[in-house]
mmCIF file of C-alpha atoms in Angstrom:
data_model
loop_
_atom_site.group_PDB
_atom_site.id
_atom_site.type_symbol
_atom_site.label_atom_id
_atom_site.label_comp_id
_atom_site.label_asym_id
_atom_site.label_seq_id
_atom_site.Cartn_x
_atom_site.Cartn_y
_atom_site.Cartn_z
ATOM 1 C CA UNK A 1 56.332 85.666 -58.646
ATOM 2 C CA UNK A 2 58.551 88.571 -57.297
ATOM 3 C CA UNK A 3 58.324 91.643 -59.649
ATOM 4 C CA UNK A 4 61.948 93.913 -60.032
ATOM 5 C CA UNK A 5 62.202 96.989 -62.018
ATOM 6 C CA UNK A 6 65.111 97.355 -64.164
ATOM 7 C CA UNK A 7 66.360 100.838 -64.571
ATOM 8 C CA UNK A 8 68.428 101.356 -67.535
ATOM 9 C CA UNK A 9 71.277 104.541 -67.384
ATOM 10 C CA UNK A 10 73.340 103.595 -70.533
ATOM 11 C CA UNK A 11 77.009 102.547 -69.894
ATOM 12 C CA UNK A 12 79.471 100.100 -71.887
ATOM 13 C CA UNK A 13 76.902 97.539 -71.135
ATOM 14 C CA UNK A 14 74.433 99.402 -73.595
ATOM 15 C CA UNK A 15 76.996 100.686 -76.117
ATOM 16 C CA UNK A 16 77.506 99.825 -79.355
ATOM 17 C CA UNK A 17 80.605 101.354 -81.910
ATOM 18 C CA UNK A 18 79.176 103.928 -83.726
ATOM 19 C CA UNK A 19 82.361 105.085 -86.025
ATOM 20 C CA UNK A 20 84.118 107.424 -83.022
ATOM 21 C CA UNK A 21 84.196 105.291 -80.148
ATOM 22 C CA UNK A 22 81.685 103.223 -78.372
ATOM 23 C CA UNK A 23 78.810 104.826 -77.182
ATOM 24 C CA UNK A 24 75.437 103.724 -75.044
ATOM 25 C CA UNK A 25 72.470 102.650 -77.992
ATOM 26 C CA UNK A 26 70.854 99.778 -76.814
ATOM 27 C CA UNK A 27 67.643 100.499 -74.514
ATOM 28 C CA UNK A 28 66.971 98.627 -70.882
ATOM 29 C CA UNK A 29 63.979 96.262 -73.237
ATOM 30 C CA UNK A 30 66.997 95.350 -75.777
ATOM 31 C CA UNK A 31 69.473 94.077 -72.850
ATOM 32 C CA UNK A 32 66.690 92.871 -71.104
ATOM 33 C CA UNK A 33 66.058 90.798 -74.637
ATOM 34 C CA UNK A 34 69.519 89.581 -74.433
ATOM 35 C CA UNK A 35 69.283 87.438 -71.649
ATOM 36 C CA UNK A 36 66.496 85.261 -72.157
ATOM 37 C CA UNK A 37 67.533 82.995 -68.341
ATOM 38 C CA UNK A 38 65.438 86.360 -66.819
ATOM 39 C CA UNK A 39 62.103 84.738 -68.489
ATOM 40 C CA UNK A 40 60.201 82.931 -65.781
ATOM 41 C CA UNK A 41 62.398 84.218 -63.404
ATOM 42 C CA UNK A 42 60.704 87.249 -62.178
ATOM 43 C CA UNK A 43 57.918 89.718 -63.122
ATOM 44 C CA UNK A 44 60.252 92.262 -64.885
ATOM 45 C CA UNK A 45 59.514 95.913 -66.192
ATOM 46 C CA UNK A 46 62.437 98.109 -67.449
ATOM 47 C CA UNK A 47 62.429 102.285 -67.208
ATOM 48 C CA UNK A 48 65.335 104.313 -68.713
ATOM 49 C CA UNK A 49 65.648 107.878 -67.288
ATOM 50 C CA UNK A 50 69.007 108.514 -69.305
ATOM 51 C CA UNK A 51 70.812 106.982 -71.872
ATOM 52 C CA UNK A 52 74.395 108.669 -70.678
ATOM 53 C CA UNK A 53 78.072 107.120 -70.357
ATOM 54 C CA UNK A 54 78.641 107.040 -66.795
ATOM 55 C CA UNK A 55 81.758 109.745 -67.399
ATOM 56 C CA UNK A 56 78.600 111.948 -67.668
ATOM 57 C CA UNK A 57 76.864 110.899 -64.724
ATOM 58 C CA UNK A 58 76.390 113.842 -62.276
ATOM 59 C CA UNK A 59 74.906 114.309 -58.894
ATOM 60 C CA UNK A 60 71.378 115.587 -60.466
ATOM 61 C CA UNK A 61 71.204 112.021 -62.365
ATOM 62 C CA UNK A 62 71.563 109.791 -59.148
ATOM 63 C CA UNK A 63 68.775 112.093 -57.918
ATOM 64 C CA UNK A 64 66.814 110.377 -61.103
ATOM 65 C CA UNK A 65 67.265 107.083 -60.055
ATOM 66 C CA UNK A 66 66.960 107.662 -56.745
ATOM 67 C CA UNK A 67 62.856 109.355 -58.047
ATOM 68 C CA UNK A 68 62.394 106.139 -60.561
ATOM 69 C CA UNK A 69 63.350 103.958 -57.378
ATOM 70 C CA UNK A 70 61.292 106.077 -54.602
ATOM 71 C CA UNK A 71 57.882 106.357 -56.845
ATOM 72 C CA UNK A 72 58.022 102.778 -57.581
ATOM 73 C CA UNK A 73 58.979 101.434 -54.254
ATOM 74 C CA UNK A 74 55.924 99.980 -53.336
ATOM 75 C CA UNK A 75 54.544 97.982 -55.811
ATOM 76 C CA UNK A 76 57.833 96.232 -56.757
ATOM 77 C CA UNK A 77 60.145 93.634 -54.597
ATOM 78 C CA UNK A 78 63.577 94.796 -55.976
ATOM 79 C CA UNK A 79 65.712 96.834 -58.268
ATOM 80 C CA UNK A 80 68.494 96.127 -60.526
ATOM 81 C CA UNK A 81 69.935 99.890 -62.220
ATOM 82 C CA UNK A 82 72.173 98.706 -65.444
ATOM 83 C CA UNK A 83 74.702 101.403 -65.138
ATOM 84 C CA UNK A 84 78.543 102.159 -66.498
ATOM 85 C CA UNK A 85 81.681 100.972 -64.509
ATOM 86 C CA UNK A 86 83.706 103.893 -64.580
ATOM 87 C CA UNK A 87 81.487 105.936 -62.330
ATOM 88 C CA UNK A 88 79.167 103.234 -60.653
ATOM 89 C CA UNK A 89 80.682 102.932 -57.513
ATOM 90 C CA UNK A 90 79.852 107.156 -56.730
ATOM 91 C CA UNK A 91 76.167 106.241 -58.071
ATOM 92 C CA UNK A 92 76.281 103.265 -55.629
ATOM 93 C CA UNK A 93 77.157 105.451 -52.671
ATOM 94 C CA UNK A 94 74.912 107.808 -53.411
ATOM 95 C CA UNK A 95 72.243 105.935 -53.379
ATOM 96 C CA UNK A 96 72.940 104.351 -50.039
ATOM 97 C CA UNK A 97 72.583 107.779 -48.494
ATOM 98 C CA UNK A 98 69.654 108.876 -50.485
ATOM 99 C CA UNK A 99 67.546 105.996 -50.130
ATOM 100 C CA UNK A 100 68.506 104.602 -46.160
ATOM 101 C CA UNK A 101 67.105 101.535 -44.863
ATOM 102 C CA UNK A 102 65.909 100.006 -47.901
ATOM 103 C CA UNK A 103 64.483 96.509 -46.729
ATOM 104 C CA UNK A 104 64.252 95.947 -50.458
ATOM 105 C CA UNK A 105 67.340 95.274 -52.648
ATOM 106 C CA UNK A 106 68.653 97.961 -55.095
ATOM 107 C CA UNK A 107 71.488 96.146 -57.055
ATOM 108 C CA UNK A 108 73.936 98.052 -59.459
ATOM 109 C CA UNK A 109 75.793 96.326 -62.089
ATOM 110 C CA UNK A 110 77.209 97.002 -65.777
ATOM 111 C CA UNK A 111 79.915 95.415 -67.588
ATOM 112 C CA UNK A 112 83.503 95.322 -69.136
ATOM 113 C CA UNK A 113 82.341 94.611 -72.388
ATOM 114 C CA UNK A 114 79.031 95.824 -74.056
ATOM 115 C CA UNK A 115 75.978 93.654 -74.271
ATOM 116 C CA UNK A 116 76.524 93.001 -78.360
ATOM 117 C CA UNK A 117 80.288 91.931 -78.202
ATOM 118 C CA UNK A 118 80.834 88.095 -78.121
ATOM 119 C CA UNK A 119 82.793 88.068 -75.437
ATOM 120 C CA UNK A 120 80.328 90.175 -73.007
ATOM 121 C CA UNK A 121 80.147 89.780 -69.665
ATOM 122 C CA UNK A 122 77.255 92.178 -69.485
ATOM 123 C CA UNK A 123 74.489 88.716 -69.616
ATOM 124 C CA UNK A 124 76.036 87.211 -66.305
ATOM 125 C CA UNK A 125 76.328 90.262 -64.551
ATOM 126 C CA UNK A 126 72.549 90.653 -65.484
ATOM 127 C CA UNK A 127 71.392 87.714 -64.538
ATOM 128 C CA UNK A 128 73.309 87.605 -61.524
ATOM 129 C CA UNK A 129 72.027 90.425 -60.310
ATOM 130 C CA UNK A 130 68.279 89.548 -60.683
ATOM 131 C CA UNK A 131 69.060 86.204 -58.780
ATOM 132 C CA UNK A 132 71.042 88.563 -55.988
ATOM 133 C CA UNK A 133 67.776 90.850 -55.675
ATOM 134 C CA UNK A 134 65.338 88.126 -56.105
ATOM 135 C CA UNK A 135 66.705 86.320 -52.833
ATOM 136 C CA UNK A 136 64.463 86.854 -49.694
ATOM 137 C CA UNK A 137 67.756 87.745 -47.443
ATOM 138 C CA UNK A 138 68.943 90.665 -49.912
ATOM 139 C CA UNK A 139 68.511 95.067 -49.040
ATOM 140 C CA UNK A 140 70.064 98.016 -49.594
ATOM 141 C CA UNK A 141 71.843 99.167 -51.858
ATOM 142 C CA UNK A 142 74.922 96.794 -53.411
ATOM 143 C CA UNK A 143 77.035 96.007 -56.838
ATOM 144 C CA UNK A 144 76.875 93.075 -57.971
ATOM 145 C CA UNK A 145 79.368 92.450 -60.464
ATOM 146 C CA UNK A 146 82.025 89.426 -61.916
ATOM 147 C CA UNK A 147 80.316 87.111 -59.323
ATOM 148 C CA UNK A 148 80.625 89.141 -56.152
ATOM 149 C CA UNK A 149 78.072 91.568 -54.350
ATOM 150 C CA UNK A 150 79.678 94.511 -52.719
ATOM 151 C CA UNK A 151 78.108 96.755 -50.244
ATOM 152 C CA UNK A 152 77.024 100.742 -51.951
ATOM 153 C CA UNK A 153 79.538 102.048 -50.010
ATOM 154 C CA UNK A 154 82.427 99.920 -50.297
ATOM 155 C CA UNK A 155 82.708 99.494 -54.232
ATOM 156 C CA UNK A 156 85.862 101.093 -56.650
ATOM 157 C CA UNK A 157 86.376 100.054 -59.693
ATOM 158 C CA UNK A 158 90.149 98.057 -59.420
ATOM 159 C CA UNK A 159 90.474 97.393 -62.551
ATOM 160 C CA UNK A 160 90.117 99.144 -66.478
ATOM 161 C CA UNK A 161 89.311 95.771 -68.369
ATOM 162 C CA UNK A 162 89.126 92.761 -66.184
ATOM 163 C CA UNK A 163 85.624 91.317 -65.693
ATOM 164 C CA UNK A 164 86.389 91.233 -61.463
ATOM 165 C CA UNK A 165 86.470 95.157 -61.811
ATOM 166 C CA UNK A 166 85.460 96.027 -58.798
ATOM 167 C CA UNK A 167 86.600 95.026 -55.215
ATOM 168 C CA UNK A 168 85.226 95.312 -51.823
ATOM 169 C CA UNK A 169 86.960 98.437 -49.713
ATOM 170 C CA UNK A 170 87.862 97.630 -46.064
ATOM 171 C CA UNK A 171 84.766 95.414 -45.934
ATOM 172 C CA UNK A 172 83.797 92.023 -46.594
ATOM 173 C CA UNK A 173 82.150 91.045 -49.628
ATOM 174 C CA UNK A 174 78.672 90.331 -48.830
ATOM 175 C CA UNK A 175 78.141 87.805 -50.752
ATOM 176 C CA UNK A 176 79.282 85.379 -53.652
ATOM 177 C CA UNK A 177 77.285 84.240 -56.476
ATOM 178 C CA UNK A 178 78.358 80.575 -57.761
ATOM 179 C CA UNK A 179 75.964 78.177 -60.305
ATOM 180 C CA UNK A 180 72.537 80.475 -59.491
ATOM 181 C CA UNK A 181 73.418 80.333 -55.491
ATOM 182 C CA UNK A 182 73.885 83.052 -53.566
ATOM 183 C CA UNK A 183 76.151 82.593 -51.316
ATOM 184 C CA UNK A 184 76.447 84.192 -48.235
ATOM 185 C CA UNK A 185 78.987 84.679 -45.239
ATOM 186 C CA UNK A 186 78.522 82.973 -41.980
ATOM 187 C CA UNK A 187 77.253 85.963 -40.130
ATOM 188 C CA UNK A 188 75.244 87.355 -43.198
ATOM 189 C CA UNK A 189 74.655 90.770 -43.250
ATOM 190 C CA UNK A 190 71.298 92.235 -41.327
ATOM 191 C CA UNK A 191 68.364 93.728 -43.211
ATOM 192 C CA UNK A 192 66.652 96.951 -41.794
ATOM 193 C CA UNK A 193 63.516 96.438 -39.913
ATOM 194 C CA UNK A 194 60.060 96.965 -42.302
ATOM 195 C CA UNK A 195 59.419 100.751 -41.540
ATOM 196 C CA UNK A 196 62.993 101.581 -41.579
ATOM 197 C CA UNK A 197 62.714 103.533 -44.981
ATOM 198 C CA UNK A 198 64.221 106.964 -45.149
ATOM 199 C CA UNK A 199 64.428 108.936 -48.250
ATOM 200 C CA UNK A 200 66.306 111.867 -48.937
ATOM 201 C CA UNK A 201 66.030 114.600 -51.766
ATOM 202 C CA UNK A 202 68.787 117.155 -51.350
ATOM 203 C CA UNK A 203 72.767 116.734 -52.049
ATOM 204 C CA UNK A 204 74.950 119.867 -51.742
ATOM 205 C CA UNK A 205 77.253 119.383 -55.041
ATOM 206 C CA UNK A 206 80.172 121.881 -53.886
ATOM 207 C CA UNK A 207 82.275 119.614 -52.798
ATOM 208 C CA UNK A 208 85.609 119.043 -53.726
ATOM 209 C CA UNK A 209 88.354 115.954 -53.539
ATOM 210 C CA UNK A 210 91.598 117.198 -53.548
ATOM 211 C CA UNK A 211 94.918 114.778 -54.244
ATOM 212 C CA UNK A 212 98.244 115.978 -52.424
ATOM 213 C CA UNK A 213 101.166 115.770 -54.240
ATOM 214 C CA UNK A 214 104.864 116.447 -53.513
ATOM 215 C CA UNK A 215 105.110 120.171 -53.673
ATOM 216 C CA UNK A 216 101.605 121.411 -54.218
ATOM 217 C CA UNK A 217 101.120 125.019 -52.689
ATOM 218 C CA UNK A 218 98.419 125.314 -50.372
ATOM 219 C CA UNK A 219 97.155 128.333 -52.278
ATOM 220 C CA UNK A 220 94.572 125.902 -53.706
ATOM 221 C CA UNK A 221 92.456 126.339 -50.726
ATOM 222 C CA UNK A 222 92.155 129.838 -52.244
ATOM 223 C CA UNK A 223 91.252 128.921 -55.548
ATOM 224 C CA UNK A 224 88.233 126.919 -54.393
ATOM 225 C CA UNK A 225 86.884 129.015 -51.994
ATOM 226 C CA UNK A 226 84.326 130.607 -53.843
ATOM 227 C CA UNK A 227 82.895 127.199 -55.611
ATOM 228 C CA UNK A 228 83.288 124.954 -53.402
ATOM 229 C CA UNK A 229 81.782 124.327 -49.013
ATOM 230 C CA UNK A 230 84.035 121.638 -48.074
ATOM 231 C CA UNK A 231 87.040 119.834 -48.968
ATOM 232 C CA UNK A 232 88.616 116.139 -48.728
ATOM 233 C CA UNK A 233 91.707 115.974 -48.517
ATOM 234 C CA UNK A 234 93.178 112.780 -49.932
ATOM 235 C CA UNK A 235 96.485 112.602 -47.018
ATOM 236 C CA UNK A 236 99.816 110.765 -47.909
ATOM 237 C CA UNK A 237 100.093 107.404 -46.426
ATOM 238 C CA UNK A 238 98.047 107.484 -42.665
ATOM 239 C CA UNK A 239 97.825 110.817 -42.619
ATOM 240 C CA UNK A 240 100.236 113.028 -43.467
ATOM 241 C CA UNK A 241 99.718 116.533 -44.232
ATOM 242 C CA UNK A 242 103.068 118.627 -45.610
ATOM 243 C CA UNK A 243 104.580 120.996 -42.886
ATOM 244 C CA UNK A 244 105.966 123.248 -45.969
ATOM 245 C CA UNK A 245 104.504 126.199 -47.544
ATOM 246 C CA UNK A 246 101.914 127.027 -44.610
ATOM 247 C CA UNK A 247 99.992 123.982 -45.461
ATOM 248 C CA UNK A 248 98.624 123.746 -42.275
ATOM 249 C CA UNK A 249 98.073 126.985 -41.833
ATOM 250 C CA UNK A 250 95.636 127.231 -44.947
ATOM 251 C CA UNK A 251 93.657 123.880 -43.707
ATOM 252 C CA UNK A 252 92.804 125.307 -40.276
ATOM 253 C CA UNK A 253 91.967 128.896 -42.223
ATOM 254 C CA UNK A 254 89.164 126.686 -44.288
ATOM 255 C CA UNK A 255 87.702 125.209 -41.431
ATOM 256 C CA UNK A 256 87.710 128.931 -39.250
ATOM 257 C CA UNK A 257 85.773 130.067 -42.504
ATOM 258 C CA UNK A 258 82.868 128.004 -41.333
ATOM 259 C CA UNK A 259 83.335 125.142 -44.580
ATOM 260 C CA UNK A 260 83.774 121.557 -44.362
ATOM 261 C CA UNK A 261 86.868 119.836 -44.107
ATOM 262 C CA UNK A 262 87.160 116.140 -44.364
ATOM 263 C CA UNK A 263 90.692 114.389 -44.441
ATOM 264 C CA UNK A 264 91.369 110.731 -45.480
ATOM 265 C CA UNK A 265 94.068 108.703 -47.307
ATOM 266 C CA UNK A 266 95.084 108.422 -50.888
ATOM 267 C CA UNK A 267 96.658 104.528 -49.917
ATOM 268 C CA UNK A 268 93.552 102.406 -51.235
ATOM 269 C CA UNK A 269 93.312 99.948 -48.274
ATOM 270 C CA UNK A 270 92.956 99.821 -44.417
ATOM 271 C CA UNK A 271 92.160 103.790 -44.141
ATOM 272 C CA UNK A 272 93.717 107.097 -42.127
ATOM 273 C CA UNK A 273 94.592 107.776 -38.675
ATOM 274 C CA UNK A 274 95.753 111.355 -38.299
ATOM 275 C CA UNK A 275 97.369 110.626 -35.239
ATOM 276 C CA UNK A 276 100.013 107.955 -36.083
ATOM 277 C CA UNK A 277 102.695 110.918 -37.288
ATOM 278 C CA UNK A 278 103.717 114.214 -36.264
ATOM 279 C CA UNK A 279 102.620 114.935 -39.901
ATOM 280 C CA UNK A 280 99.104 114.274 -39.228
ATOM 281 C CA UNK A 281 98.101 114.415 -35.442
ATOM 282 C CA UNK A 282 97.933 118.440 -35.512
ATOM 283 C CA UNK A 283 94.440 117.632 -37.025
ATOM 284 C CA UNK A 284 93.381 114.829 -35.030
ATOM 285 C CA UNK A 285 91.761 116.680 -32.403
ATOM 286 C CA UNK A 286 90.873 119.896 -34.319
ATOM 287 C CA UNK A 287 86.620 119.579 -33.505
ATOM 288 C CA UNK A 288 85.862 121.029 -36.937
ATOM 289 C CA UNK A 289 87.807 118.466 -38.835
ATOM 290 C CA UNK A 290 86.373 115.053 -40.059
ATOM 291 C CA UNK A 291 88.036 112.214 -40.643
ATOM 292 C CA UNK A 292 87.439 109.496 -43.030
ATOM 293 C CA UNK A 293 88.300 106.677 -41.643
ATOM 294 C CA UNK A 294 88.435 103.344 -43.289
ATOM 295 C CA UNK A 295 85.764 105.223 -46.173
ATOM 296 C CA UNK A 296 86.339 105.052 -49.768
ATOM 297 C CA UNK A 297 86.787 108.292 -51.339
ATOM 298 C CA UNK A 298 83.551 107.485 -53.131
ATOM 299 C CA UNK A 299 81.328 107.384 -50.180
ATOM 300 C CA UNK A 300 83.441 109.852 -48.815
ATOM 301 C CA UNK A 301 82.300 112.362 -51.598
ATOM 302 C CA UNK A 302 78.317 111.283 -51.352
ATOM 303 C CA UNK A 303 78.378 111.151 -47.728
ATOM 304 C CA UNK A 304 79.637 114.682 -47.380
ATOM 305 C CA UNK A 305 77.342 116.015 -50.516
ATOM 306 C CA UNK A 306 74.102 114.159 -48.614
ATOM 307 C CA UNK A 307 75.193 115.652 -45.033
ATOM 308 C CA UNK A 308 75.857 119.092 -46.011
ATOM 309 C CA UNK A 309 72.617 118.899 -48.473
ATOM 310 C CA UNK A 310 70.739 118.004 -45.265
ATOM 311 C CA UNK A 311 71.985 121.008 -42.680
ATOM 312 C CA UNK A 312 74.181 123.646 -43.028
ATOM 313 C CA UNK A 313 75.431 123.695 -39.126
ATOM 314 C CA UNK A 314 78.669 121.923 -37.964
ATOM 315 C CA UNK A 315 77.129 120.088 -35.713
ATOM 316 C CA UNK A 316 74.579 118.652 -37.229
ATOM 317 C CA UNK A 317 77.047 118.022 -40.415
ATOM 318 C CA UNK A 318 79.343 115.942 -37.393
ATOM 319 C CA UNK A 319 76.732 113.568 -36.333
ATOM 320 C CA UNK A 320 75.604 112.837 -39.604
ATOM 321 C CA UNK A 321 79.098 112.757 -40.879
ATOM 322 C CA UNK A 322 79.491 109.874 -38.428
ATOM 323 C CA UNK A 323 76.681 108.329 -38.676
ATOM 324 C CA UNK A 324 77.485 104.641 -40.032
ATOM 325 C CA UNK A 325 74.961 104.120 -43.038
ATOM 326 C CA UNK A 326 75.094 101.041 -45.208
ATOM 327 C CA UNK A 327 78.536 99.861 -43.887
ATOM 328 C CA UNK A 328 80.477 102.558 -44.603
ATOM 329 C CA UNK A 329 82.705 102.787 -42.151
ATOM 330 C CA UNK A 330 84.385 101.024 -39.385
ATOM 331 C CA UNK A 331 83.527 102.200 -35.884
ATOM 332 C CA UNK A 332 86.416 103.674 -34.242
ATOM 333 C CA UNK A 333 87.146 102.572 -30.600
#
């Protein structure tokens, strides 16, 4: 019998109304209780670093899970981390950078409803997400959630109340779960070779994601150039970047000041290309500019935390930047 470790974090799933709002009670053994399908199903221990709504989960947390999941990695087959919508799919692509190559699964889920209401959806997800990390052809790092299993890196939460919250980001789903099958496409996704484990401990947290909106003076730059090492810039539409103001003056003044800049799209689907518009393509070449691509702004934000956490030269930051980890992005060319 497979043995999974359940890692407990709090969320709607373990709330309960306490007089001012709901709020995360319930322990990983109580949900665990509340799903009864899981006995004979697997050998099944539960840990809870943090009892927390995910609103309050911040980069030092994920580097909690990421320790529960790294000292226990050997002498369990999977791992399911019960964790709140709102900020689950940052936690998700975290992870993916954190803990790269995982041959073993490490499935997020949560719910829309907590664990105690009678309309939950908190004991499917659960159970789904055992069966997704109990079956032999499941790694890395995923959500499962309302039925689907989305790649780390690809997850956002769509939608406030729904039970399909979440939807898969420029990328296929991975898989479907239907009447305890898991359901797979017809070129399933690859697992990483045994060995292939790489672990990381450092994120650099200054990083900031910055929306543009009509009219917004570009003296933000110098605002957040004393907190913050890099920047992404959520573009309009493809790419565009306002030609008012000095805007583009002020981006190529961050990136001459040796910090990060990273531009992308605030358009949820199919991604940026700076040089579609005149707008855009006076940063498509610029060597100390990255570009997003098809990312989520998610990913975007743990990818550039893990990269800059690893090296502090441009370089370096550009080849990891690029390097495609857990599906994240599409390869250009």
């Amino acid at each position: 019998m497979k043995k999974i470790l359940m890692i407990a974090t709090g969320g709607t799933i373990a709330s309960a109304e306490d007089g001012c709002g709901l709020a995360p009670s319930l322990t990983g053994e109580e949900l665990a209780r509340f799903v009864p399908q899981v006995e004979g199903l697997c050998a099944l221990d539960v840990v809870q670093p943090m009892n927390i709504d995910s609103t309050n989960m911040r980069p030092a947390d994920w580097m909690l899970v990421r320790d529960e999941i790294a000292r226990a990695y050997d002498a369990y087959d999977g791992f399911v981390v019960l964790h709140g919508t709102d900020t689950m799919a940052y936690t998700a692509a975290a992870l993916s950078y954190l803990i790269q190559g995982s041959g073993k699964p490490i499935v997020l889920t949560g719910s829309q409803q907590p664990m105690g209401s009678p309309f939950t959806d908190a004991k499917l997800n659960v159970y789904q997400s055992l069966l997704y990390a109990l079956d032999d052809r499941s790694c890395d790092v995923s959500v499962a959630f309302g039925g689907s299993v989305i790649a780390g890196t690809r997850a956002r939460k769509q939608r406030t109340m729904s039970f399909n919250a979440f939807t898969s980001v420029n990328f296929p789903e991975i898989a479907l779960i239907r009447n305890d099958r898991v359901i797979r496409a017809a070129s399933p996704v690859r697992c990483a070779d045994e060995g292939s484990l790489r672990l990381f401990d450092r994120l650099n947290e200054r990083v900031f994601v910055l929306k543009l909106t009509p009219g917004m003076s570009p003296s933000v730059f110098e605002l957040l150039e004393r907190d913050y090492d890099a920047v992404i810039v959520e573009t309009f539409g493809i790419g565009g970047i306002p030609a008012y103001h000095d805007f583009h003056q002020a981006l190529f003044d961050w990136v001459d000041a040796g910090k990060t800049l990273v531009m992308t799209t605030q358009v949820p689907e199919e991604g940026c290309d700076l040089g579609v518009y005149e707008v855009g393509r006076a940063f498509a070449d610029h060597p100390g500019i990255l570009k997003g691509g098809d990312m989520t702004t998610e990913a975007l934000m743990a990818k550039t935390m893990w990269a800059l956490g690893q090296t502090t030269d441009a370089d370096e930051i550009r080849s990891l930047f690029y390097r495609v980890v857990n599906h994240d992005r599409t390869v250009e060319g």
